[in-house]
Coordinates of N, CA and C in Angstrom, one line a residue:
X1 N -148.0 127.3 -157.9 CA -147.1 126.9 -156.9 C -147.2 125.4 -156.6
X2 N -148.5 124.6 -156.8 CA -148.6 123.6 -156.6 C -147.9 122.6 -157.6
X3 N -147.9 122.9 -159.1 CA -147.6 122.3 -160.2 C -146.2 122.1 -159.4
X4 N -145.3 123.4 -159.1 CA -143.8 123.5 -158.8 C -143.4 122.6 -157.9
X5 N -144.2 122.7 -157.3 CA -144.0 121.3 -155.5 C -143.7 120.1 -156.0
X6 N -145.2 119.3 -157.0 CA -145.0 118.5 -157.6 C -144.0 118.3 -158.1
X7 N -143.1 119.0 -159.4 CA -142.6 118.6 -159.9 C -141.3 118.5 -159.0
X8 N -141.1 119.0 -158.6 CA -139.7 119.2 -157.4 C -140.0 117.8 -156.8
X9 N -140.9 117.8 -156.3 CA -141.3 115.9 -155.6 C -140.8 115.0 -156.8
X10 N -141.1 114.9 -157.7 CA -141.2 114.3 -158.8 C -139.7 113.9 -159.3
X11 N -138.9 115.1 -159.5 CA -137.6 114.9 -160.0 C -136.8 114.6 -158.9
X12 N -137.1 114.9 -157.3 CA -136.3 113.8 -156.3 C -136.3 112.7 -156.0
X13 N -137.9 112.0 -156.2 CA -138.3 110.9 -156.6 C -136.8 110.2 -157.3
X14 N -137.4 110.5 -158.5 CA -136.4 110.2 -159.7 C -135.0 110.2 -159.0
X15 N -134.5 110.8 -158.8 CA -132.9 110.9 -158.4 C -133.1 109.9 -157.1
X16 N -133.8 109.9 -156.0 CA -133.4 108.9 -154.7 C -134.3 107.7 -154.7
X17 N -136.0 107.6 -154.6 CA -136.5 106.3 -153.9 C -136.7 106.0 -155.2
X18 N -136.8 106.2 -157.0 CA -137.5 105.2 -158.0 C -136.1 104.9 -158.0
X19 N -134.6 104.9 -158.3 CA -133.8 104.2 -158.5 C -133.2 103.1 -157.0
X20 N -133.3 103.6 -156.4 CA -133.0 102.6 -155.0 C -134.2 101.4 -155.4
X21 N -135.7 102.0 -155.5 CA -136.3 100.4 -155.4 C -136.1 99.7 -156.6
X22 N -136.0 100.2 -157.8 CA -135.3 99.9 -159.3 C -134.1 99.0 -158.5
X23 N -133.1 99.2 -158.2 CA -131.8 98.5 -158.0 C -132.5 97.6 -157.4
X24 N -132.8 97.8 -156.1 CA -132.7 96.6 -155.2 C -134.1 95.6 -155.4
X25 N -134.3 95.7 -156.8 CA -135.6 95.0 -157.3 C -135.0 94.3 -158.1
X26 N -135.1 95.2 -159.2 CA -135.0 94.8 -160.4 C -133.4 94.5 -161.2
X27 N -132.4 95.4 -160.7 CA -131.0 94.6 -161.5 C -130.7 93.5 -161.1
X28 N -129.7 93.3 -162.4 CA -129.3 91.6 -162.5 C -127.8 92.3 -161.7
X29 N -127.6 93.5 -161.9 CA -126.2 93.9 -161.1 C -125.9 94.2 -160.0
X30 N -127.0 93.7 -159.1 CA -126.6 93.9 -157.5 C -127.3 92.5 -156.4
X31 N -126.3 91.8 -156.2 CA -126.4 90.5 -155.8 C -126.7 90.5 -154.4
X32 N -128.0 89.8 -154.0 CA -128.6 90.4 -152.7 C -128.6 88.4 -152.3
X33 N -128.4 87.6 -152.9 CA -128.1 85.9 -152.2 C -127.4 85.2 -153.4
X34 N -126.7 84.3 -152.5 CA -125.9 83.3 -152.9 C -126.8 82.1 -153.2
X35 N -125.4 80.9 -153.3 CA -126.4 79.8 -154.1 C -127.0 79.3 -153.1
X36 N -127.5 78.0 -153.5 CA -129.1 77.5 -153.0 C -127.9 76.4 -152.2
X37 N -127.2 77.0 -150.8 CA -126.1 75.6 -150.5 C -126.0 76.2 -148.9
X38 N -125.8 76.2 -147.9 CA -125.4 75.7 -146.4 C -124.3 77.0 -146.5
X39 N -124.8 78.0 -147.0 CA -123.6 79.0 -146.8 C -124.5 80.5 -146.6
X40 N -123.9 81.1 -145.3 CA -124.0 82.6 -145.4 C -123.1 83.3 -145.1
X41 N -123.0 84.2 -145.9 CA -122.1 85.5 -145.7 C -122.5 86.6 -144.4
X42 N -121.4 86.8 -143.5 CA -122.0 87.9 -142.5 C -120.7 89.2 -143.1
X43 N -121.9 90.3 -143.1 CA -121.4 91.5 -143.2 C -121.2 93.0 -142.8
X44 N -120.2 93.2 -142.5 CA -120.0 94.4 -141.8 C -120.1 95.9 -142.5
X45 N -120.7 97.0 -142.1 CA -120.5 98.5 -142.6 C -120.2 99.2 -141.9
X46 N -119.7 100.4 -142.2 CA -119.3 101.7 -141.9 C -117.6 101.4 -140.8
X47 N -117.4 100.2 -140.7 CA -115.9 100.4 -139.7 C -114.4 100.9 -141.3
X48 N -113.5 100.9 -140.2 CA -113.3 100.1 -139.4 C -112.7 101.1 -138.3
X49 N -113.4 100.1 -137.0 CA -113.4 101.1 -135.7 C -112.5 100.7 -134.9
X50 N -111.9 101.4 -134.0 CA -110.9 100.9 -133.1 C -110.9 100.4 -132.0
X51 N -112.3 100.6 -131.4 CA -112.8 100.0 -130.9 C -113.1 98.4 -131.0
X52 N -114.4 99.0 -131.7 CA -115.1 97.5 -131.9 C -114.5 96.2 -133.2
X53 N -113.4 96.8 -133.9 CA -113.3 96.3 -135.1 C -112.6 94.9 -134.5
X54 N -112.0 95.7 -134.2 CA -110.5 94.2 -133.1 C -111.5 93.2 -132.7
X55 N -112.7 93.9 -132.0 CA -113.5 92.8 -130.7 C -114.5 91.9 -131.4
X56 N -114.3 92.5 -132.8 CA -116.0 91.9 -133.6 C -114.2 90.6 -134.0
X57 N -113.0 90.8 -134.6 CA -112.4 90.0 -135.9 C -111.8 89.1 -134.7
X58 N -112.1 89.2 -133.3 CA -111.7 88.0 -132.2 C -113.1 87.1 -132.3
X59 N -114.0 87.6 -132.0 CA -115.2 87.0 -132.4 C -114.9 85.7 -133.7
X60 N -115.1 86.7 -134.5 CA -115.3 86.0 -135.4 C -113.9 85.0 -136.0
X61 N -113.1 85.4 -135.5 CA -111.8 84.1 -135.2 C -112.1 83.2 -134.2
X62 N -113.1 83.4 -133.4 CA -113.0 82.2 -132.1 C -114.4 81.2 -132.6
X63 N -115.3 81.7 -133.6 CA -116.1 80.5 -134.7 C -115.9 80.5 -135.6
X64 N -114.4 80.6 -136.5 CA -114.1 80.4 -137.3 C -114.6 80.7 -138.6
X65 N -115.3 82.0 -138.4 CA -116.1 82.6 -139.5 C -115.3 83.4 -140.2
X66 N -115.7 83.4 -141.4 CA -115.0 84.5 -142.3 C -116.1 85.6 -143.0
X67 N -115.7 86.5 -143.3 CA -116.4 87.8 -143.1 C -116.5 88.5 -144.4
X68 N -116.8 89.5 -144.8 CA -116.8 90.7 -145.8 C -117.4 91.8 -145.1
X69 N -116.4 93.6 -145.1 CA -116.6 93.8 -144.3 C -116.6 95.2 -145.6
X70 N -117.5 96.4 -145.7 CA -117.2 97.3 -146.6 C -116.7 98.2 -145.6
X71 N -115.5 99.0 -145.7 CA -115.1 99.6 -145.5 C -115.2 101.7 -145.8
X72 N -115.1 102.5 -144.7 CA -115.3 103.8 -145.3 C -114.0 104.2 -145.4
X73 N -113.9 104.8 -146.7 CA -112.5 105.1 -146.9 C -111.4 105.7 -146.6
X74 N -112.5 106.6 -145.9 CA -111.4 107.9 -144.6 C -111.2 107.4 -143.9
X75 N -111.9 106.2 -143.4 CA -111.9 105.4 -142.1 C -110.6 104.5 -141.6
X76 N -110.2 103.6 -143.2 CA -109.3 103.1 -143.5 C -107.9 103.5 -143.0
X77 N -107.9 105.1 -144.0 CA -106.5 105.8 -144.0 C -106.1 106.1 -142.5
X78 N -107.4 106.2 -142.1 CA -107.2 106.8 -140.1 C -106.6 105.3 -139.5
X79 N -106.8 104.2 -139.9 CA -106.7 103.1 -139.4 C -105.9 101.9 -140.1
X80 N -104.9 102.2 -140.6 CA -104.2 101.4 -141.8 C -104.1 99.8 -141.0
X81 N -103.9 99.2 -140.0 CA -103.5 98.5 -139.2 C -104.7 97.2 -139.2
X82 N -105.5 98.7 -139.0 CA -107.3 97.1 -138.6 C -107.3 96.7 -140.4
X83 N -106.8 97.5 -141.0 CA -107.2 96.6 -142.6 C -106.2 96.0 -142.7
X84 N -105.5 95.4 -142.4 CA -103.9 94.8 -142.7 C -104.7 93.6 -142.1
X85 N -105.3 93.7 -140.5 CA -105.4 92.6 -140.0 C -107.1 91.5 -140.5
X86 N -107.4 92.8 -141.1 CA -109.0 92.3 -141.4 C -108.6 90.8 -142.8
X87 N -107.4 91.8 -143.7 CA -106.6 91.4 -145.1 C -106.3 90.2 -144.6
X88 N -105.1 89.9 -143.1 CA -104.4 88.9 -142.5 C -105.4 87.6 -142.5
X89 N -106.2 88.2 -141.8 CA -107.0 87.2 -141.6 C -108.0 85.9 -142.1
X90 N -107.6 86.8 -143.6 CA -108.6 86.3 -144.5 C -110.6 86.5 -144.9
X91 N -110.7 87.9 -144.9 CA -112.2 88.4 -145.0 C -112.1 89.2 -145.9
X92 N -112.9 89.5 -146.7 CA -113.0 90.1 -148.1 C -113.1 91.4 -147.1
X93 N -112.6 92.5 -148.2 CA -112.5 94.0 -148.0 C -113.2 94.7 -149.2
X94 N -114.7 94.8 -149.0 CA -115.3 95.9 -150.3 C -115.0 97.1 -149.3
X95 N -115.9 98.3 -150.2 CA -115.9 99.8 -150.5 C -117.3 100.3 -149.7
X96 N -117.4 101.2 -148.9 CA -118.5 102.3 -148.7 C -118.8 103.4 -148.7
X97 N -118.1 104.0 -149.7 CA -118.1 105.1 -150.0 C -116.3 105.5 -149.3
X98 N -116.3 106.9 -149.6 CA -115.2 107.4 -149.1 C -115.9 108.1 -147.7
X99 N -116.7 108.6 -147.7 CA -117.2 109.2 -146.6 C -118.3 108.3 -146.6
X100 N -119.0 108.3 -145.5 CA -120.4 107.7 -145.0 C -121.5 108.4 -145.5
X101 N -121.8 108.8 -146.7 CA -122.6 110.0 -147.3 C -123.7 109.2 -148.2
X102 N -124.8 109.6 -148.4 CA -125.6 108.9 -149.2 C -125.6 109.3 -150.4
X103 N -125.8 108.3 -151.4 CA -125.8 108.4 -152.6 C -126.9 109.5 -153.2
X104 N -128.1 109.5 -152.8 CA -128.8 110.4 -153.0 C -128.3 111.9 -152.6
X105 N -127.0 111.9 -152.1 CA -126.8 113.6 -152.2 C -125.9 114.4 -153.1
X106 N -125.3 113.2 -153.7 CA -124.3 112.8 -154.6 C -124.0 113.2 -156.4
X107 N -123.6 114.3 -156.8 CA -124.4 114.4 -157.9 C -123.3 113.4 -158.7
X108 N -123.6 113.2 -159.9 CA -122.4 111.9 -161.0 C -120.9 112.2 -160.5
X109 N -120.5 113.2 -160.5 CA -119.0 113.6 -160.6 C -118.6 113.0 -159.5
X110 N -118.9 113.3 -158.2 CA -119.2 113.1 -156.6 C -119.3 112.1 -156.8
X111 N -119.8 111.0 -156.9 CA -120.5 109.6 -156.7 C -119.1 109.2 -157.2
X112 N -118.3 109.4 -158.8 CA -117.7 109.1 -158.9 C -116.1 109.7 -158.2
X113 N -115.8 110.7 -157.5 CA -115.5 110.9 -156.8 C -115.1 109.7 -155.6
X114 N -116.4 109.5 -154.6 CA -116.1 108.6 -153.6 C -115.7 107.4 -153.3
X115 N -116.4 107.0 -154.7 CA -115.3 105.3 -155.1 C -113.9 105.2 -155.3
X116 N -113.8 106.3 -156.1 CA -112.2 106.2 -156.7 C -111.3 106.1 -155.4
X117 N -111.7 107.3 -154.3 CA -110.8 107.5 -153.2 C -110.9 107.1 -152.8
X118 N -112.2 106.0 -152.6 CA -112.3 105.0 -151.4 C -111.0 103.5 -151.4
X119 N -111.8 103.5 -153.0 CA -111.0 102.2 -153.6 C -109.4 102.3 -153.6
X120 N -108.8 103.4 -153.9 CA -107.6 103.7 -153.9 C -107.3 103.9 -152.2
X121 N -107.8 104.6 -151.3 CA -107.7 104.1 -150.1 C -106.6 103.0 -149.6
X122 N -108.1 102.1 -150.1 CA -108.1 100.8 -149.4 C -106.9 100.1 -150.0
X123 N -107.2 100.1 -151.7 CA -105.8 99.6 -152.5 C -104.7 99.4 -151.6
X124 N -104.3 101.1 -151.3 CA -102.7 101.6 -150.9 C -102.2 101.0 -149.9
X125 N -103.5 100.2 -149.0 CA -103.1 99.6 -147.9 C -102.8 97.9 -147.8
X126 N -103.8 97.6 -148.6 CA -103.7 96.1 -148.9 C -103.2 95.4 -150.1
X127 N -102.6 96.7 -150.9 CA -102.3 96.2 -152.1 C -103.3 95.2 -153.2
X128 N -104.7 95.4 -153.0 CA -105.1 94.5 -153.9 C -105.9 95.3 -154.9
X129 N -106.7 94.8 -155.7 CA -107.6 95.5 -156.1 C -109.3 94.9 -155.3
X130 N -109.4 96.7 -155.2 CA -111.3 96.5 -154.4 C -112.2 95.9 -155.6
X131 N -113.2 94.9 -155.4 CA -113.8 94.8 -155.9 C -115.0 94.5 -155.9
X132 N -115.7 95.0 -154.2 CA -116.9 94.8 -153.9 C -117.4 96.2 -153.4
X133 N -118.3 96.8 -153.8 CA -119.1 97.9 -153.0 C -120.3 97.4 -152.7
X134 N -121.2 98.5 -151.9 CA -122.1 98.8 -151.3 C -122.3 100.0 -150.7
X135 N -123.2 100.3 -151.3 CA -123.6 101.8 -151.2 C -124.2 102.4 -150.1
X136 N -123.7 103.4 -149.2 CA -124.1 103.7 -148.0 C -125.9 103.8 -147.7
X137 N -126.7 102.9 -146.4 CA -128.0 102.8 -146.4 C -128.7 102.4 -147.7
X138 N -127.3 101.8 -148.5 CA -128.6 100.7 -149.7 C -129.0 102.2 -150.4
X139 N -128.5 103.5 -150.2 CA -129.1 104.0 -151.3 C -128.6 104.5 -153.0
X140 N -129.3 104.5 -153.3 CA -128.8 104.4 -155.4 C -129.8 105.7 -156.1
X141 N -128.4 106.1 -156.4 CA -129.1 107.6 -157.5 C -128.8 106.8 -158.6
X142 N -129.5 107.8 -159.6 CA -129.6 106.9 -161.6 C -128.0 107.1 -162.2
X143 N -127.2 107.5 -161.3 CA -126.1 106.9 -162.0 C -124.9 106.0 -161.1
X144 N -125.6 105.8 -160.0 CA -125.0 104.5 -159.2 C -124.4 103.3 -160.1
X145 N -125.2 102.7 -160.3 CA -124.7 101.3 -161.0 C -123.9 102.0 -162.4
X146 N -124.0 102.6 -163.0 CA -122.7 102.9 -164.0 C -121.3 103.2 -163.6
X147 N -121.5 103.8 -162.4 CA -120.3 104.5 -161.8 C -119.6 103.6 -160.8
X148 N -120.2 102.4 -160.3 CA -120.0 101.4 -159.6 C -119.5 99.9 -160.5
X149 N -119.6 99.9 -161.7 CA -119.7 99.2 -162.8 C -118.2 98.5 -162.4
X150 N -117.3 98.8 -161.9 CA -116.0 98.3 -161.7 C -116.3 97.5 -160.8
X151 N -117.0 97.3 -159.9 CA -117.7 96.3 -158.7 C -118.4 95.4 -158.8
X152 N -118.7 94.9 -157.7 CA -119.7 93.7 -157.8 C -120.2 94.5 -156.4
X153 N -121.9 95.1 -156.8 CA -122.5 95.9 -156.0 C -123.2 94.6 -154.8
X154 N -123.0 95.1 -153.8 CA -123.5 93.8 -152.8 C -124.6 94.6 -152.4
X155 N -125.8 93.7 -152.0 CA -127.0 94.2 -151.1 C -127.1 93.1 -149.8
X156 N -128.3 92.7 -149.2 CA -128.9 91.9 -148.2 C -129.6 91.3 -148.3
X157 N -129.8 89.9 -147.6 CA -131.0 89.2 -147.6 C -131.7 90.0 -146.2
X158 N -130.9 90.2 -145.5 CA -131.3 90.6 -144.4 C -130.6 91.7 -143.6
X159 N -131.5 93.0 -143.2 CA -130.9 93.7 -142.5 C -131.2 94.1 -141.3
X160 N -130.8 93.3 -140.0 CA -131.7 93.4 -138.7 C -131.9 94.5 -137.7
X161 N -131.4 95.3 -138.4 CA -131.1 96.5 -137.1 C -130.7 96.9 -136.3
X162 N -129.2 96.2 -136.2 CA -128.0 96.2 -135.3 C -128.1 97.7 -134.7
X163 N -128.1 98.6 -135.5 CA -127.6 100.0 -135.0 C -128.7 100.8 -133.9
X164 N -130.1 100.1 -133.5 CA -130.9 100.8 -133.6 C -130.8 101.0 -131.5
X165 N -130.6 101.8 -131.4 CA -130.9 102.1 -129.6 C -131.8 101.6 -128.8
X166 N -133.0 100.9 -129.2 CA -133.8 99.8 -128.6 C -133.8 98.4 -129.0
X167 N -132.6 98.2 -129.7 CA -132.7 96.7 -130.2 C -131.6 96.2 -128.7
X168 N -132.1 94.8 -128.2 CA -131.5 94.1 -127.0 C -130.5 92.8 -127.9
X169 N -129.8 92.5 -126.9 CA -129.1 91.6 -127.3 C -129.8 90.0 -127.8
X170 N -130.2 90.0 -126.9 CA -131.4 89.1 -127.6 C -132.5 88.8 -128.4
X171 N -132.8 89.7 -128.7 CA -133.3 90.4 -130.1 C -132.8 90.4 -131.5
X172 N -131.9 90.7 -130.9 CA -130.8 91.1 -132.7 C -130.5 89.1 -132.9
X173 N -130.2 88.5 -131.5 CA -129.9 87.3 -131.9 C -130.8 86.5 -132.6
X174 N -132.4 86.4 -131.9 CA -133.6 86.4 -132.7 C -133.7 86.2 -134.0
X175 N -133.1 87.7 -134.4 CA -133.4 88.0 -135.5 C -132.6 87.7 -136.3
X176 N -130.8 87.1 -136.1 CA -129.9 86.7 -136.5 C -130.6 84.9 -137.1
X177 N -131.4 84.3 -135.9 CA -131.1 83.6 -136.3 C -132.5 83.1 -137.3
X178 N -133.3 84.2 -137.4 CA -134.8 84.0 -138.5 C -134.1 84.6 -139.7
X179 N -132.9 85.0 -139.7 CA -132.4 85.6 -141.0 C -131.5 84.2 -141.9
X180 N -131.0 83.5 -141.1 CA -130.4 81.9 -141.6 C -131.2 81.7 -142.5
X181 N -130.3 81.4 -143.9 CA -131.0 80.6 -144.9 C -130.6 80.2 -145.9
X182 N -130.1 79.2 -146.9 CA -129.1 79.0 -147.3 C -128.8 80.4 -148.4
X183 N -127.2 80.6 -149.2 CA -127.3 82.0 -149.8 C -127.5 83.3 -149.3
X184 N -127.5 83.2 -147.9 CA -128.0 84.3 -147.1 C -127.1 85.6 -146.9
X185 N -127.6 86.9 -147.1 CA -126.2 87.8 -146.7 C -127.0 88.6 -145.5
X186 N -126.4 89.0 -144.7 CA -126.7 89.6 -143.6 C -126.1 90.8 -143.0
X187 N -126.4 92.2 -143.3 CA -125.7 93.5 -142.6 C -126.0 93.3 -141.1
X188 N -124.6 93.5 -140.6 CA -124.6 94.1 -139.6 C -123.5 95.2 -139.6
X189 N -123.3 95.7 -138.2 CA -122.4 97.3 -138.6 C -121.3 97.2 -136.8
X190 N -120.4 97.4 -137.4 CA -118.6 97.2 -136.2 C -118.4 98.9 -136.3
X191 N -119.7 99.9 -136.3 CA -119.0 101.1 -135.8 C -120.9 101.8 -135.6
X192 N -120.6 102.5 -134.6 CA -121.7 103.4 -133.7 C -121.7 104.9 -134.7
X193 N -121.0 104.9 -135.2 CA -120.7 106.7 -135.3 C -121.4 107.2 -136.5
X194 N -122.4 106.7 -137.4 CA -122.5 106.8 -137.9 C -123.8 107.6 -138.0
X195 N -124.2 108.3 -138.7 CA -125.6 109.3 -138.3 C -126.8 108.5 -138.0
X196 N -127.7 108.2 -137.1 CA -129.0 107.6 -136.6 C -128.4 106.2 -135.9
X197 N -127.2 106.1 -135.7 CA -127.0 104.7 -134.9 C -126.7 105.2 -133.6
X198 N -127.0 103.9 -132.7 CA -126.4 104.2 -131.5 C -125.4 104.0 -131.2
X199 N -124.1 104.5 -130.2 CA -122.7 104.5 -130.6 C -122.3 103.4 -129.6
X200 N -123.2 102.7 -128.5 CA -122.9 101.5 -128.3 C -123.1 100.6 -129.0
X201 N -123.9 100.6 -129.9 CA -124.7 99.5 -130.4 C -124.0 98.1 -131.3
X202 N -122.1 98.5 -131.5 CA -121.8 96.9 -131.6 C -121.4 96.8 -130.8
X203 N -121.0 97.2 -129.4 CA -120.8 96.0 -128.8 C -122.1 95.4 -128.3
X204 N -123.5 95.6 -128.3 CA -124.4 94.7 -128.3 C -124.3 93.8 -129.3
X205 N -124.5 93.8 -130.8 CA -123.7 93.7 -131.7 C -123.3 91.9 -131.6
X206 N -121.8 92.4 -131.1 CA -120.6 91.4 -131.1 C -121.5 90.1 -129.5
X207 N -122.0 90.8 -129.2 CA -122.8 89.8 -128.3 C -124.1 89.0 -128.5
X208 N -124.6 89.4 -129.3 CA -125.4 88.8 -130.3 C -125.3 87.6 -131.0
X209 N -124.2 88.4 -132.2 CA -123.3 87.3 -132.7 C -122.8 86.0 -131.6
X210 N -122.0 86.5 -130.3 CA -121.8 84.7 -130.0 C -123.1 84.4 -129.3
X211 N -124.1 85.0 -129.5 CA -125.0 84.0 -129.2 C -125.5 83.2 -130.8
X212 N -125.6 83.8 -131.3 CA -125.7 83.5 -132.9 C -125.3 82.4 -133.5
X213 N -123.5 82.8 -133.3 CA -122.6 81.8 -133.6 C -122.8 80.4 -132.9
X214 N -123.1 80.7 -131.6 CA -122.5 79.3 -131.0 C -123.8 78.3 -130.8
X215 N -124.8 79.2 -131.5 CA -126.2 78.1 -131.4 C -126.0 77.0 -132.7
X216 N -126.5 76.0 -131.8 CA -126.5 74.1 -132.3 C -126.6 74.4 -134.2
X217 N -127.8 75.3 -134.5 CA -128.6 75.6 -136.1 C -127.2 76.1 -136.5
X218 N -127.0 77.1 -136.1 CA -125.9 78.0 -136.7 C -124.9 77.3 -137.3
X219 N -124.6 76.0 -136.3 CA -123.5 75.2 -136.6 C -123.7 74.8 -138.4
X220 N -124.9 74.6 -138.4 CA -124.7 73.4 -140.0 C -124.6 74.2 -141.1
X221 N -124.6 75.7 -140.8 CA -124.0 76.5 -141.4 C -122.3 76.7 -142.0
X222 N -122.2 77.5 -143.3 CA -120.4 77.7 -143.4 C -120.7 78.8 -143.3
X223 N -120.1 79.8 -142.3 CA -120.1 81.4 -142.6 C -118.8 81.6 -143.7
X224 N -119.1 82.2 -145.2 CA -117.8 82.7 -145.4 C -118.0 84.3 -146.3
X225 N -117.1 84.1 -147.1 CA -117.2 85.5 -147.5 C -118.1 85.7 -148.8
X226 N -118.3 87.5 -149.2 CA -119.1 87.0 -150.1 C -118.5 86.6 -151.7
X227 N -117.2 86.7 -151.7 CA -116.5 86.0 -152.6 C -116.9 84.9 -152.9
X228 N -116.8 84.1 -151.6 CA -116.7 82.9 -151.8 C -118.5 82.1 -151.7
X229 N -118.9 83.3 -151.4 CA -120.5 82.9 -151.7 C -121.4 83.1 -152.7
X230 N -120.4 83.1 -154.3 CA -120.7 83.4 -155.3 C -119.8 82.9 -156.5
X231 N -118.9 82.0 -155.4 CA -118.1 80.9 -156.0 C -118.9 79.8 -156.9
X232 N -119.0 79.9 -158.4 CA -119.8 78.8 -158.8 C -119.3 77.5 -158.5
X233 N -117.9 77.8 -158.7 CA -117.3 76.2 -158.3 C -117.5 75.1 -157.3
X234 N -118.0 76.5 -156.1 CA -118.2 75.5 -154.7 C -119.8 75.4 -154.9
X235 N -120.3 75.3 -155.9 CA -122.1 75.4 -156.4 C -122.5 74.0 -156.0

């Protein structure tokens, strides 16, 4: 019985935490900072919410920030309107699955499954082609990155804990602003609903941010997208 435990430990290993710390270690195909220049990318998951999505893309229109925001693909179709305006505005639109489901539950077909619908989603609304994911909670089964291979997989320099039910508004700002650095990418999250978050927790969030935004440091910053944070040209 014991051999059986092990190996059962052993082969989930393999399928969830040796390929997650693999990815977010070791590939050259999942880009976790930009260049060595006066730019950070801020990033959004799991919206887009009807709520908070509007209140976070006023925000971030009133400091002139531009954004990258992965989107859930069901989320989208429920909400064709906030991606039109996310599109309008000028903020990159990646992928987070079609549902908010982790990759470790995911077997190959599935995995491939959630991109396609997600991406197509999103496509039908903005007409473009998706070309950024990020994989729900950062996690990666062993056939993630092949089946993602149409993307440009994004990770974080920093992930502060926006969602968490004891984090304060001043806290998250804190930690917004120990996360500054040039090339920097930064999760935060414009929806509550997601499993283990608290469902107030952006509009603490979006308050954060203008403290964030409107501090003197923050200024010598460019917030933009992560397109454009991997722009060699602007190198």
């Amino acid at each position: 019985m014991k051999i059986i435990v092990q190996t059962a430990l052993l082969l989930a290993a393999a399928w969830t935490i040796i390929p997650t710390a693999a990815a977010r270690t070791c590939s050259t195909h999942v880009k976790k900072r930009g260049y060595d220049r006066k730019q950070i990318a801020l990033t959004f998951d799991d919206g887009p919410d009807p709520v908070y999505t509007p209140l976070l893309l006023e925000t971030l229109q009133k400091y002139n920030v531009q954004a990258t925001f992965f989107i859930v693909g069901e989320k989208a179709e429920r909400h064709p309107d906030l991606i039109r305006r996310i599109q309008k505005e000028g903020h990159d639109i990646g992928i987070h699955n079609d549902r908010h489901i982790s990759n470790w539950l995911l077997s190959p077909s599935a995995m491939n499954h959630q991109l396609v619908r997600a991406a197509e989603r999103v496509s039908a609304i903005t007409g473009e082609r998706v070309t950024l994911y990020r994989p729900p909670w950062g996690h990666f089964n062993p056939v993630t990155l092949s089946k993602a291979k149409r993307f440009e997989t994004i990770m974080w320099t920093s992930i502060p804990g926006d969602w968490k039910k004891n984090m304060t508004t001043r806290r998250l700002a804190d930690k917004l602003r120990n996360a500054r650095s040039n090339g920097a990418i930064i999760t935060l999250h414009d929806s509550g609903n997601t499993l283990g978050a608290y469902k107030m927790a952006p509009r603490m969030m979006i308050e954060s941010l203008h403290l964030f935004l409107s501090d003197e440091d923050s200024r010598q910053y460019e917030f933009v997208t992560v397109t454009n944070l991997f722009n060699k040209q602007r190198a």
